[in-house]
Short mmCIF file of C-alpha atoms and ligand atoms in Angstrom, two decimals:
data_model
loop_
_atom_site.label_atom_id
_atom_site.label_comp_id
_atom_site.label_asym_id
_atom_site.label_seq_id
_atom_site.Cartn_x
_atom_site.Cartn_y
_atom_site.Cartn_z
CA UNK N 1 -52.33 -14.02 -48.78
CA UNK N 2 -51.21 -13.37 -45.45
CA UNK N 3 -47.60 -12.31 -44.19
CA UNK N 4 -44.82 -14.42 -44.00
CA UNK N 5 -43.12 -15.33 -40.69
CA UNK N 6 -39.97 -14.09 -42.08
CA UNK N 7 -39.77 -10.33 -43.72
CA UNK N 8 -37.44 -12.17 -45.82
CA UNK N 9 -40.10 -14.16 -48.29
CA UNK N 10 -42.63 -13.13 -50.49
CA UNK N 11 -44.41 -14.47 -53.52
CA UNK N 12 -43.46 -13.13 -56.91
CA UNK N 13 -45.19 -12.71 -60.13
CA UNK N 14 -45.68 -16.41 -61.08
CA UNK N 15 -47.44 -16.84 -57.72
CA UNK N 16 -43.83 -18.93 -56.36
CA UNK N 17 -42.70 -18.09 -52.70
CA UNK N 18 -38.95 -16.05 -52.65
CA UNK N 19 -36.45 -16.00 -50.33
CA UNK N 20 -33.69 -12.94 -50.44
CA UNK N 21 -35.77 -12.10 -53.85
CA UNK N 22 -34.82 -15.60 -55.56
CA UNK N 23 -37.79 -17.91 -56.79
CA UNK N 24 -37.59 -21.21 -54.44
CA UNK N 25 -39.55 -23.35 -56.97
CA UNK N 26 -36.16 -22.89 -58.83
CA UNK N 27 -33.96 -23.12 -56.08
CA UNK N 28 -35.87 -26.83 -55.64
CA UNK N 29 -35.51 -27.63 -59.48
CA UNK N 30 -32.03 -26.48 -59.68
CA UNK N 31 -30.14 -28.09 -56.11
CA UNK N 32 -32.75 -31.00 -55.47
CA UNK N 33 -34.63 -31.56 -52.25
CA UNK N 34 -34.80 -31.57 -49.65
CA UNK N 35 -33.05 -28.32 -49.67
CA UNK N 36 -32.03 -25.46 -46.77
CA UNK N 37 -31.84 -22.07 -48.02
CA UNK N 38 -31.14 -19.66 -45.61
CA UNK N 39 -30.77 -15.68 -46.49
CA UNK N 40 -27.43 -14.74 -45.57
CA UNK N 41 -28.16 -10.71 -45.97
CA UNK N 42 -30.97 -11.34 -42.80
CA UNK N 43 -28.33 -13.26 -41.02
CA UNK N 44 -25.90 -10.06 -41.03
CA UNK N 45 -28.49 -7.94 -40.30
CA UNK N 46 -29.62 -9.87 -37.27
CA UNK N 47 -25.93 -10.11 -36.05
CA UNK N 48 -25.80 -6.37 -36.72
CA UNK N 49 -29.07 -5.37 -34.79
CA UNK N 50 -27.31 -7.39 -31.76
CA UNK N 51 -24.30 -5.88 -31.82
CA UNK N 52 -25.74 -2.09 -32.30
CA UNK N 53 -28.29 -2.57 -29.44
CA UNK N 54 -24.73 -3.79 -26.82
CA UNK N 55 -22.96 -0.74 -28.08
CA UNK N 56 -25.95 1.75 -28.02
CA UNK N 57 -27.31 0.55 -24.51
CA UNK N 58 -23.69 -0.91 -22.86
CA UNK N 59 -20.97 1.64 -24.25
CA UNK N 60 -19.85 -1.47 -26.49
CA UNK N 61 -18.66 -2.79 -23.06
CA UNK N 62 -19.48 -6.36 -24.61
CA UNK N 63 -19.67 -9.08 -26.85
CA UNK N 64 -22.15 -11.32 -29.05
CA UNK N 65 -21.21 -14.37 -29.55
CA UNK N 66 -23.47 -16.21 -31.78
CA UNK N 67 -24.78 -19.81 -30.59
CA UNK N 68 -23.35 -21.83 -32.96
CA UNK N 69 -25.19 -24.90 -31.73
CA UNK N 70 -27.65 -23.40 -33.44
CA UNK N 71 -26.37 -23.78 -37.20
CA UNK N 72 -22.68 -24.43 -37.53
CA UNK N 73 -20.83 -24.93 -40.47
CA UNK N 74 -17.69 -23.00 -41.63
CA UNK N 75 -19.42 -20.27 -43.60
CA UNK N 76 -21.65 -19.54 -41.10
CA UNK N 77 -18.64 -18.79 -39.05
CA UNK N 78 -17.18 -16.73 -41.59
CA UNK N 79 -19.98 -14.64 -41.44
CA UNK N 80 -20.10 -14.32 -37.76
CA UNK N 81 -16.13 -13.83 -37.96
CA UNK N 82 -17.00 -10.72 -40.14
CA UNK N 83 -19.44 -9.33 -38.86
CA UNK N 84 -17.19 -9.02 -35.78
CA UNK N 85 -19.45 -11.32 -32.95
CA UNK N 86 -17.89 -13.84 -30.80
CA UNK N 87 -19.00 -17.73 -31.16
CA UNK N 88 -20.21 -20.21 -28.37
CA UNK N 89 -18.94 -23.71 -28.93
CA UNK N 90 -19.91 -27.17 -27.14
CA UNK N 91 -17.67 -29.19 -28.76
CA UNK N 92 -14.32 -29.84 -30.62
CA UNK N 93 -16.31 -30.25 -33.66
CA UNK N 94 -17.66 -27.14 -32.89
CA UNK N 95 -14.47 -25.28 -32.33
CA UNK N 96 -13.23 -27.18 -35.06
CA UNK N 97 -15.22 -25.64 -37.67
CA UNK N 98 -14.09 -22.17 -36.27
CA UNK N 99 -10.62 -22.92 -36.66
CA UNK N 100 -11.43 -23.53 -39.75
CA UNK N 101 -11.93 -20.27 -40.83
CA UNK N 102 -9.55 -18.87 -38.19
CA UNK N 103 -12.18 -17.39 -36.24
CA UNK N 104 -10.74 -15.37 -33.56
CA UNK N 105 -10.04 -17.36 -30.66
CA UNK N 106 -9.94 -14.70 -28.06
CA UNK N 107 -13.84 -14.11 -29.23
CA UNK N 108 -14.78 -18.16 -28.14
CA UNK N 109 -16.97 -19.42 -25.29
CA UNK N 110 -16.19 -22.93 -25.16
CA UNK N 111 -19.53 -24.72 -23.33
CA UNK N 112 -20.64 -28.18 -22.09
CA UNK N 113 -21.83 -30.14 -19.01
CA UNK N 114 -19.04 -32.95 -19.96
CA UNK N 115 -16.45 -31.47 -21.67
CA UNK N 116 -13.63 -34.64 -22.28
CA UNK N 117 -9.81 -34.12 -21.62
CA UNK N 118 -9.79 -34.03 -25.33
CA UNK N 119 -11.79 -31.29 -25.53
CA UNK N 120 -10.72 -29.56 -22.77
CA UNK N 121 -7.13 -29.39 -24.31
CA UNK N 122 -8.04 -28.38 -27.53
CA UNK N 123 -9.61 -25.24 -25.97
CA UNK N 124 -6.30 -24.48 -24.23
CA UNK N 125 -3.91 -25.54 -26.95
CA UNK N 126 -6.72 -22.85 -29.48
CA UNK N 127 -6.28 -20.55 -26.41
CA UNK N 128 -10.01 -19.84 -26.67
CA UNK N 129 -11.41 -17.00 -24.92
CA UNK N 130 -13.63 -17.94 -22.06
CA UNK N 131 -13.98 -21.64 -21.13
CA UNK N 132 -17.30 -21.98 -19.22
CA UNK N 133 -17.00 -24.37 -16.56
CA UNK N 134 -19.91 -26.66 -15.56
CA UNK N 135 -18.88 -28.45 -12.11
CA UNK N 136 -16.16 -29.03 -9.72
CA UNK N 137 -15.14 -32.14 -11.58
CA UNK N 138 -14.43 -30.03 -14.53
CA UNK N 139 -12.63 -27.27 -12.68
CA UNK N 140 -10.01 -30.21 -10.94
CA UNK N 141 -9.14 -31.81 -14.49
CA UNK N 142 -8.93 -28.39 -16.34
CA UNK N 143 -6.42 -26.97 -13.44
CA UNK N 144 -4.51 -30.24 -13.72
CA UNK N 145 -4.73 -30.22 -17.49
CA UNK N 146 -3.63 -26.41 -17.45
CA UNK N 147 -1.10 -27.30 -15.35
CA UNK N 148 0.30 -29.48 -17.66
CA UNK N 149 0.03 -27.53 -20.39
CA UNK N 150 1.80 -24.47 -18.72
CA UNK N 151 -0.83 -22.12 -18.95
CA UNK N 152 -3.41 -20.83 -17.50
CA UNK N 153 -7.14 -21.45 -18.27
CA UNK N 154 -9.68 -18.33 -18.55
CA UNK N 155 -12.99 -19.74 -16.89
CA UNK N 156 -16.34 -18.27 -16.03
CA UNK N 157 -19.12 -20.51 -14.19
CA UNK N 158 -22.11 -21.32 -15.72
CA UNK N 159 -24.26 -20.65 -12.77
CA UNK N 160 -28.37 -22.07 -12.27
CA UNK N 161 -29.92 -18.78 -11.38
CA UNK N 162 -33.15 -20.38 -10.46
CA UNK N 163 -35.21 -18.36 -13.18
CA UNK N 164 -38.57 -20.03 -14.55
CA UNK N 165 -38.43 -19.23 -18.40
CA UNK N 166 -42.08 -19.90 -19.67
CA UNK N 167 -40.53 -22.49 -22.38
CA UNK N 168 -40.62 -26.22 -23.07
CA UNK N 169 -39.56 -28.39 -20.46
CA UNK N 170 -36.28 -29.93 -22.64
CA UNK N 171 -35.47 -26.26 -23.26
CA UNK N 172 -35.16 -24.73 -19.55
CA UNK N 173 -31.96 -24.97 -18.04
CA UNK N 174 -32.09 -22.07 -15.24
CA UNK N 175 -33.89 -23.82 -12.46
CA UNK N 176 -32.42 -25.74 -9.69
CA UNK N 177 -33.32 -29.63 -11.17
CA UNK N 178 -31.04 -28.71 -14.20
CA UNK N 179 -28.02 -30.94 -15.40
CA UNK N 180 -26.19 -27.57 -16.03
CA UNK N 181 -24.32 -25.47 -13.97
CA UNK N 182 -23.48 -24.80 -10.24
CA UNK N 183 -26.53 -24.21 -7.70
CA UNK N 184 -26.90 -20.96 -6.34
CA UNK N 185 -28.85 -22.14 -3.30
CA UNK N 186 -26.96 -24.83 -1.97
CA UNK N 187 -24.11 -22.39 -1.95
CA UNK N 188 -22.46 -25.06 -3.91
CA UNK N 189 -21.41 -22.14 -6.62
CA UNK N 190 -20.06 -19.63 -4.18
CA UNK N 191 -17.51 -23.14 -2.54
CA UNK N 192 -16.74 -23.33 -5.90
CA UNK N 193 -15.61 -19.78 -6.93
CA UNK N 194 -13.33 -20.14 -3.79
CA UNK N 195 -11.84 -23.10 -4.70
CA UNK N 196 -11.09 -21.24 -8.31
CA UNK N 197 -9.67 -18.42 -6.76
CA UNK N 198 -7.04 -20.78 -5.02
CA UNK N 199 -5.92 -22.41 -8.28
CA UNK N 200 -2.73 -21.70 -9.98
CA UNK N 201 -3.67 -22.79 -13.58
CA UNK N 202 -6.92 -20.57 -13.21
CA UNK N 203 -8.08 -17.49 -14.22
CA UNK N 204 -11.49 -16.80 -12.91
CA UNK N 205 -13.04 -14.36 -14.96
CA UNK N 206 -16.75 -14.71 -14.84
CA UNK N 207 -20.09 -15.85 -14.35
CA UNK N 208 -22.90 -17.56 -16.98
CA UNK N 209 -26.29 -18.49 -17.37
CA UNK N 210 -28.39 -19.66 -20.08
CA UNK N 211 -31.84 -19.69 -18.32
CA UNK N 212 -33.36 -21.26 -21.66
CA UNK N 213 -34.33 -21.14 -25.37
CA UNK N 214 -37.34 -19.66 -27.02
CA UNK N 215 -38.54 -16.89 -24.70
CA UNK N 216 -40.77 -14.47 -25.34
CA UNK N 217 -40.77 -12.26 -22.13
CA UNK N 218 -37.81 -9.70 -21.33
CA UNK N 219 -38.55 -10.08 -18.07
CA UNK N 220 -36.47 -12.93 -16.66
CA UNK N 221 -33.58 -11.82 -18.77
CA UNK N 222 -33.09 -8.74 -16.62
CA UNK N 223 -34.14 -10.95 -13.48
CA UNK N 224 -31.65 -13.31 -14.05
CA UNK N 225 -29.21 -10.52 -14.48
CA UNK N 226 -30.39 -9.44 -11.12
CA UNK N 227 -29.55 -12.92 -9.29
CA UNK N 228 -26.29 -12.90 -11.16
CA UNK N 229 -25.50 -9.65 -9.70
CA UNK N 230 -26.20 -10.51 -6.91
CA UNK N 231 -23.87 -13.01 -6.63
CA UNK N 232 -20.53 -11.18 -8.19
CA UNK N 233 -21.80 -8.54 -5.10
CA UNK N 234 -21.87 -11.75 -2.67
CA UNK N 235 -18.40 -12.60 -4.28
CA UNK N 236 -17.30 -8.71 -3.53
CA UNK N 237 -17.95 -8.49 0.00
CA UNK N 238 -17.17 -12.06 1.03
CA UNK N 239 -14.07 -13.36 -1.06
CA UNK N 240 -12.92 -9.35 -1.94
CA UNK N 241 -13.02 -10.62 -5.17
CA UNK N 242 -14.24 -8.39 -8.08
CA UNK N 243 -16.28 -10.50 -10.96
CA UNK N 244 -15.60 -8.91 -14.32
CA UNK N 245 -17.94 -10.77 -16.79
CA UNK N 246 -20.98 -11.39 -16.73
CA UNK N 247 -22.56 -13.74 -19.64
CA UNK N 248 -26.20 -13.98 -19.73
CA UNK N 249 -26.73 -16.63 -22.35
CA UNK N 250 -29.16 -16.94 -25.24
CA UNK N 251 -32.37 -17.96 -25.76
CA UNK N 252 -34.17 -14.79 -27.13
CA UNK N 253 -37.54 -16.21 -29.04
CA UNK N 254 -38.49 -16.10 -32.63
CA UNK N 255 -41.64 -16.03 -35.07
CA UNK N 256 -42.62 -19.60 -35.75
CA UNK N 257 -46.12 -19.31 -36.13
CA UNK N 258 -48.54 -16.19 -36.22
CA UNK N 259 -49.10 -17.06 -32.66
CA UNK N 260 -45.85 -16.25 -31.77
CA UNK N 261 -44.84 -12.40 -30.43
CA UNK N 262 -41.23 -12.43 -30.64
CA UNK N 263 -39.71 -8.69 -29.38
CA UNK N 264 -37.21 -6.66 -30.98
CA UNK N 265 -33.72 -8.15 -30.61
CA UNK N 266 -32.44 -4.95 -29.51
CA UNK N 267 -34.70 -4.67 -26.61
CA UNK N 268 -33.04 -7.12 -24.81
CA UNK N 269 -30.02 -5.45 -24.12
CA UNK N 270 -32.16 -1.90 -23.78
CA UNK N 271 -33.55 -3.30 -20.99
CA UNK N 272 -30.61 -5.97 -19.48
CA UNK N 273 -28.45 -2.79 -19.67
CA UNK N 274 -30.72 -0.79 -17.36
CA UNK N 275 -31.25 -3.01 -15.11
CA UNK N 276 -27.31 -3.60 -14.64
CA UNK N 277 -26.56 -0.35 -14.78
CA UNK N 278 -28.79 0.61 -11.58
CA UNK N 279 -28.30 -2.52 -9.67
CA UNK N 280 -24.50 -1.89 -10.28
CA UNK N 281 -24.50 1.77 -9.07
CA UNK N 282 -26.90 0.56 -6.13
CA UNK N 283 -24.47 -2.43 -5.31
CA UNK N 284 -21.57 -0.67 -5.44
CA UNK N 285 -20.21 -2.84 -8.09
CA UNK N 286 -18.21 -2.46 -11.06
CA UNK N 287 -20.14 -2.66 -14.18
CA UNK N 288 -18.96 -6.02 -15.62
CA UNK N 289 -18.75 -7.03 -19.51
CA UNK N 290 -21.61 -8.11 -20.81
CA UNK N 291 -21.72 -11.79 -23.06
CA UNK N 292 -24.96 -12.50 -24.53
CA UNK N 293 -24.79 -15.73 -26.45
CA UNK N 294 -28.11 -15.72 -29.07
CA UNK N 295 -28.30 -18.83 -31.66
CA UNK N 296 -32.10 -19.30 -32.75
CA UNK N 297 -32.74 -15.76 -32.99
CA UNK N 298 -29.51 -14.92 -35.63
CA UNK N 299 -30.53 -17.71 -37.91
CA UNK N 300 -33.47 -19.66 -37.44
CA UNK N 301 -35.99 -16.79 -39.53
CA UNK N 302 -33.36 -16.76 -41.97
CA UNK N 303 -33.83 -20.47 -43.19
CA UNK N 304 -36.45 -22.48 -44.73
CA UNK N 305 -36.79 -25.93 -46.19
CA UNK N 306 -37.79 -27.34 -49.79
CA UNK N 307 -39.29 -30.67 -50.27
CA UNK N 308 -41.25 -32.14 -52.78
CA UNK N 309 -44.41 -33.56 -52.26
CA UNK N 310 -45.03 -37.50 -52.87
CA UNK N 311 -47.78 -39.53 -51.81
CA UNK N 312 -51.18 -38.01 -50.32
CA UNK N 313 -52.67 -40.88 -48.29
CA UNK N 314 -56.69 -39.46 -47.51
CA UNK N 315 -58.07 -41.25 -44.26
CA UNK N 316 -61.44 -41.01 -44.42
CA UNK N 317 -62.94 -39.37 -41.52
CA UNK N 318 -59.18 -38.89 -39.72
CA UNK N 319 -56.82 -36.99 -41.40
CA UNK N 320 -54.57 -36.71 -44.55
CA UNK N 321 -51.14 -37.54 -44.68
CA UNK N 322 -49.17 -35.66 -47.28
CA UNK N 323 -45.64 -37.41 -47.51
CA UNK N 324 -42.43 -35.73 -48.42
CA UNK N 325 -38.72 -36.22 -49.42
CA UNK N 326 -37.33 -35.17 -45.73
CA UNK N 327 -38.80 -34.78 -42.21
CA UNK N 328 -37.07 -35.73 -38.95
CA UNK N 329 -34.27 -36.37 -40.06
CA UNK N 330 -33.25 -32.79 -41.52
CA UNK N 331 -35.86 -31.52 -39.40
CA UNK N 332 -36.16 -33.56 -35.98
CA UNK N 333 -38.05 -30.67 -34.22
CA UNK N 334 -41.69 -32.02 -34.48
CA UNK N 335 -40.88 -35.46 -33.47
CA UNK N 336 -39.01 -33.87 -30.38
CA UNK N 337 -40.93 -31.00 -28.63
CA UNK N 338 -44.19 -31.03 -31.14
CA UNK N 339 -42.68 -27.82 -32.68
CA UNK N 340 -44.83 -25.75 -34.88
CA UNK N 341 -44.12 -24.40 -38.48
CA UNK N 342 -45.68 -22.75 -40.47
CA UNK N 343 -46.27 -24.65 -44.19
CA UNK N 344 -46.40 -23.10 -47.93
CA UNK N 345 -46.89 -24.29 -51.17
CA UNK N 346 -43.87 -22.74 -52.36
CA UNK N 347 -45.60 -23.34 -56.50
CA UNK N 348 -49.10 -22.02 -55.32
CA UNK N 349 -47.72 -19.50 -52.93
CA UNK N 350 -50.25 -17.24 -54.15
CA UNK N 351 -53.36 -19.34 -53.29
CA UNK N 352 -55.53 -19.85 -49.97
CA UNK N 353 -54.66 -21.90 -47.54
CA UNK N 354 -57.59 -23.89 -47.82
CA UNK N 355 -56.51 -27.64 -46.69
CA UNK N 356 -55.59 -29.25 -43.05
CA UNK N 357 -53.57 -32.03 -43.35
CA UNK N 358 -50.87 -33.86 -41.43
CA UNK N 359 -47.06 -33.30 -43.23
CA UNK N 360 -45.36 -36.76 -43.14
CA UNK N 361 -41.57 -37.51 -43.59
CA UNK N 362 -39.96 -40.59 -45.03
CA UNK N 363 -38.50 -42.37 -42.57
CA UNK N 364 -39.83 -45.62 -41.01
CA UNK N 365 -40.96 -44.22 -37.63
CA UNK N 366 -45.07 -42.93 -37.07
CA UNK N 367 -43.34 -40.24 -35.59
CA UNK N 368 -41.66 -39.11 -38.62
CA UNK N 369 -43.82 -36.04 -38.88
CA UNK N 370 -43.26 -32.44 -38.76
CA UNK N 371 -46.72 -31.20 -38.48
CA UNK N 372 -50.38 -32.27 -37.78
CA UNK N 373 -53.51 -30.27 -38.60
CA UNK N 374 -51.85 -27.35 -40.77
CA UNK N 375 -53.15 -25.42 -42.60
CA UNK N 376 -51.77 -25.12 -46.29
CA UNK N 377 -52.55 -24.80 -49.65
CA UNK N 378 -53.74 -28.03 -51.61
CA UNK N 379 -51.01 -30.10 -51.94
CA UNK N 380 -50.59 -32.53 -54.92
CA UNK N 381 -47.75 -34.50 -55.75
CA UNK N 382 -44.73 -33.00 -56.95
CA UNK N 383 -45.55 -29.57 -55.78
CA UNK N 384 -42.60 -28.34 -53.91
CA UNK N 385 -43.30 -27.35 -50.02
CA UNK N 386 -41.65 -25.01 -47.84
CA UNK N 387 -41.26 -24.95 -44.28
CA UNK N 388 -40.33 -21.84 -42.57
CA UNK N 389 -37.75 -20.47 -39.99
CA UNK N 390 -36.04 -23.69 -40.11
CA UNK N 391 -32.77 -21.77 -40.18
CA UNK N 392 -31.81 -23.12 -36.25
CA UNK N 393 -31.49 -26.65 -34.91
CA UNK N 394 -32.68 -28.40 -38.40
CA UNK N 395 -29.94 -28.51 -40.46
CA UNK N 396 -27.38 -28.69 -36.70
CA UNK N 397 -30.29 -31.36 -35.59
CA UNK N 398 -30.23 -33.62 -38.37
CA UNK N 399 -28.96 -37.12 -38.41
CA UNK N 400 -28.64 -39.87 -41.50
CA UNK N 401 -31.09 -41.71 -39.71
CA UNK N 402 -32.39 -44.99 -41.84
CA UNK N 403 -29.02 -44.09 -44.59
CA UNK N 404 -30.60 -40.95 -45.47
CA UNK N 405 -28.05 -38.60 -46.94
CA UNK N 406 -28.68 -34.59 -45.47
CA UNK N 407 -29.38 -32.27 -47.46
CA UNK N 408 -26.96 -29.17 -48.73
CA UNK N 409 -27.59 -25.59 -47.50
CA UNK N 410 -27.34 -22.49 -49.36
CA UNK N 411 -26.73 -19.29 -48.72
CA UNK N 412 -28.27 -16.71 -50.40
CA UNK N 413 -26.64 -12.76 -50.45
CA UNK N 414 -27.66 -9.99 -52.81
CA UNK N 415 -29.46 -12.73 -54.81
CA UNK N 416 -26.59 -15.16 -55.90
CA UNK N 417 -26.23 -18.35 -54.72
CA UNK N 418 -23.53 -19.90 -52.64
CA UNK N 419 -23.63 -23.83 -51.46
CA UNK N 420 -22.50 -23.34 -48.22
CA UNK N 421 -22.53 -27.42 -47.26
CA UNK N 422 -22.80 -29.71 -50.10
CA UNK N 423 -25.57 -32.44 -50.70
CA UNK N 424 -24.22 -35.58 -48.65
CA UNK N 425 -23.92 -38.39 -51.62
CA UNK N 426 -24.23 -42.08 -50.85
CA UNK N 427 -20.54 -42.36 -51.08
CA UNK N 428 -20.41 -40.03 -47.47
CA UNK N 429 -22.97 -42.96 -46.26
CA UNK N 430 -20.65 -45.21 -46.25
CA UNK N 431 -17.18 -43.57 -45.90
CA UNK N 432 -16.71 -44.49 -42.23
CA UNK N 433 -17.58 -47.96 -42.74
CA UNK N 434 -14.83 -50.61 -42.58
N1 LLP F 1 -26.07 -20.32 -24.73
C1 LLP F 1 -26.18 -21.54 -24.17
C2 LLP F 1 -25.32 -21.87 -23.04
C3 LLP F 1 -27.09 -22.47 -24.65
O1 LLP F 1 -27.20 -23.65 -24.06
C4 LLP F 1 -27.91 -22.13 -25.75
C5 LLP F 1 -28.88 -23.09 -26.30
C6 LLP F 1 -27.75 -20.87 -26.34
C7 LLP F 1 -26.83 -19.98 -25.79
C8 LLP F 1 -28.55 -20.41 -27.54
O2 LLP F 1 -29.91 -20.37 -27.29
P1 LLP F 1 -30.89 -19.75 -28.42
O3 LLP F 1 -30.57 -18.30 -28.52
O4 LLP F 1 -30.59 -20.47 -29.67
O5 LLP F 1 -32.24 -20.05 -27.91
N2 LLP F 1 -32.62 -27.79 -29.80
C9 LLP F 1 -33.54 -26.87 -29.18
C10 LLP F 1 -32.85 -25.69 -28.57
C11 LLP F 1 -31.79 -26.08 -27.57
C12 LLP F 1 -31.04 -24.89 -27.06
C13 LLP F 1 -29.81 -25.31 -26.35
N3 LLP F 1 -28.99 -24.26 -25.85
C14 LLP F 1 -34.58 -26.44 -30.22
O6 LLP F 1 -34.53 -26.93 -31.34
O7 LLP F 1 -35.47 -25.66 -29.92
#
């Protein structure tokens, strides 16, 4: 048997796949399926490893603030809230949830290329830390809204920095022919600082960029921190304005697959740090606060998925398609960017994979699937399958598409069991309906 994606499973003496030590053919027998399990000790650690590498390499001159796009419910941001990291939000739901737990305010990056009025006063009324602005539109109605209000609104700029992240196409949001963010180029972003600068309700703290999600390379982390710095320098000599914060985003990549060469979370900010640290001294700059904003990489190894197997439909001379009780929608990932997971048998854990087959979910859709051609054990009905690193954008992802009730997620620490969301009943199907 090979190594697990995650340094979090293993297979134990009865040949069943664990997670955090705990046997998930019981997990599946015990809560149901389909069923998210994510390992809340790897979680902490992750968080941890971020946090150490900003105060070994920055001085602690920043903040983490966990993506909670990503997987957000109110004990994930409990953890985050004690393991002392910030939390990006893109919507009142969002923030919602974090008031729920009275997350520290002060420690929230409120994002979004639309943010509604709604929205936009809920952040002030929560007095959340850093609201990152998206366009001029936004700036106008927050001042006004601000105004209002009697306060004043903390803002940074999400800012295109023009970076090509090798990533999927619906995951790149750096480059110029991006719905995010203020252009660079067209000098649209520098107009735009001024016109902050000149507001009343506006405190202009900082500049963002998220140059996209899944990346492998270190490389156009530190170049993006380059452009950026470029800019707060523009800002410097041209407005005599000094930038103070500088958030960089998320988007640091993860093991999937074997293929997949994810680097050492804390090399990120070993090598961001660096690079800031010489431009700054070269620039004549202030160093600024560093924001880093990672999602996929805190939670996504720390999940999997349990189904159980149903029907195996063989198609002679085309493929197999092995059905189970899930698929896109507590996992719409396939159907979306052709994602690739990696597949156990979670009761035969112990055995070869020595079958390719094509994993189908249950809803009515061809697309429904959330892999073709893997490789996995041989899969009968009723065996109970796992999917790996689903811990980011399934259970956040998932939809009750065709009445479909999602699934619960639990958290696993020191080998007890918590149910951090419960299983959604058919009663929660049709609460909203009049
Ligand atoms: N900061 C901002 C402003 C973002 O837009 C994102 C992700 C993050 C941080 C966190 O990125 P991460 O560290 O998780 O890569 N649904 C897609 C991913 C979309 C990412 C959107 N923004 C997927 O399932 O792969």
């Amino acid at each position: 048997m090979s190594e697990f994606v995650s340094k979090n499973l293993a297979v134990n003496e009865k040949g069943h796949l664990t997670i955090g030590g705990m046997d998930t053919v019981e997990l599946a027998k015990e809560y149901g399926t389909p069923l998210y399990v994510m390992d809340e000790d790897l979680i902490r650690e992750h968080c941890r490893s971020f946090r150490r590498s900003m105060e070994k390499y920055y001085d602690g001159a920043g903040l983490v603030c966990y993506a909670s796009k990503a997987f957000c419910c109110k004990e994930m941001c409990r953890i985050a809230k004690e393991e002392g990291i910030g939390l990006d939000v893109v919507s009142a739901g969002e923030l919602y949830t974090a008031a729920g737990v009275d997350f520290p305010m002060d420690k929230v990056c409120y994002h979004g290329n639309n943010k509604t009025d709604f929205e936009l006063c809920m952040a002030l009324k929560y007095k959340v830390g850093r609201i990152i602005v998206d366009n001029i539109f936004e700036l106008e109605r927050l001042n006004e809204l601000a105004a209002e209000a009697g306060v004043k609104a903390r803002i940074m700029y999400r800012i295109k920095p023009g970076i090509d992240a090798h990533t999927h196409d619906f995951v790149k949001t750096g480059q110029i022919d991006s719905k995010f963010g203020f252009a660079l180029e067209t000098g649209e972003a520098f107009e735009a600082v001024k016109r902050a600068l000149s507001m009343e309700h506006i405190e202009f703290v900082g500049v963002h960029c998220h140059i996209g999600s899944q990346i492998f390379d270190i490389a156009p982390f530190a170049e993006a921190a380059e452009v950026m710095l470029c800019f707060i320098e523009k800002i410097k000599k041209e407005l005599n304005y000094e930038i103070r914060e500088l958030n960089l985003g998320g988007g640091f990549g993860i093991k999937y697959t074997e293929e997949d060469t994810p680097v050492p979370y804390e090399n990120y900010m070993e090598h961001v740090s660096k690079r800031v640290k010489e431009l700054c001294k070269e620039k004549g700059i202030k160093q600024p606060f560093i924001l880093i904003e990672p999602g996929r990489s805190i939670v996504a190894p720390a999940g999997i998925t349990l189904y159980t197997v149903g029907g195996i439909k063989e198609i002679p001379n085309i493929r197999t398609y092995v059905s189970i009780d899930g698929g896109m929608g507590d996992n719409p990932r396939y159907a979306l960017y052709k994602s690739a997971y990696d597949f156990v048998a979670a009761n035969k854990a112990d055995r070869d994979k020595d079958s390719v087959v094509t994993i189908a979910g249950r809803c009515c859709e061809s697309g429904d699937l959330l892999g073709e051609g893997v490789s996995v054990q041989t899969l009968e009905p009723g065996d109970t399958l796992a999917v790996l690193a689903t811990g980011a954008y399934n259970y956040s992802m998932s939809s009750n598409y065709n009445r479909v009730p999602k699934p619960p997620v639990l958290m696993i620490s020191d080998k007890k069991v918590k149910i951090a969301v419960k299983r959604e009943t058919l009663e929660d199907i049709i609460r909203n309906d009049e």
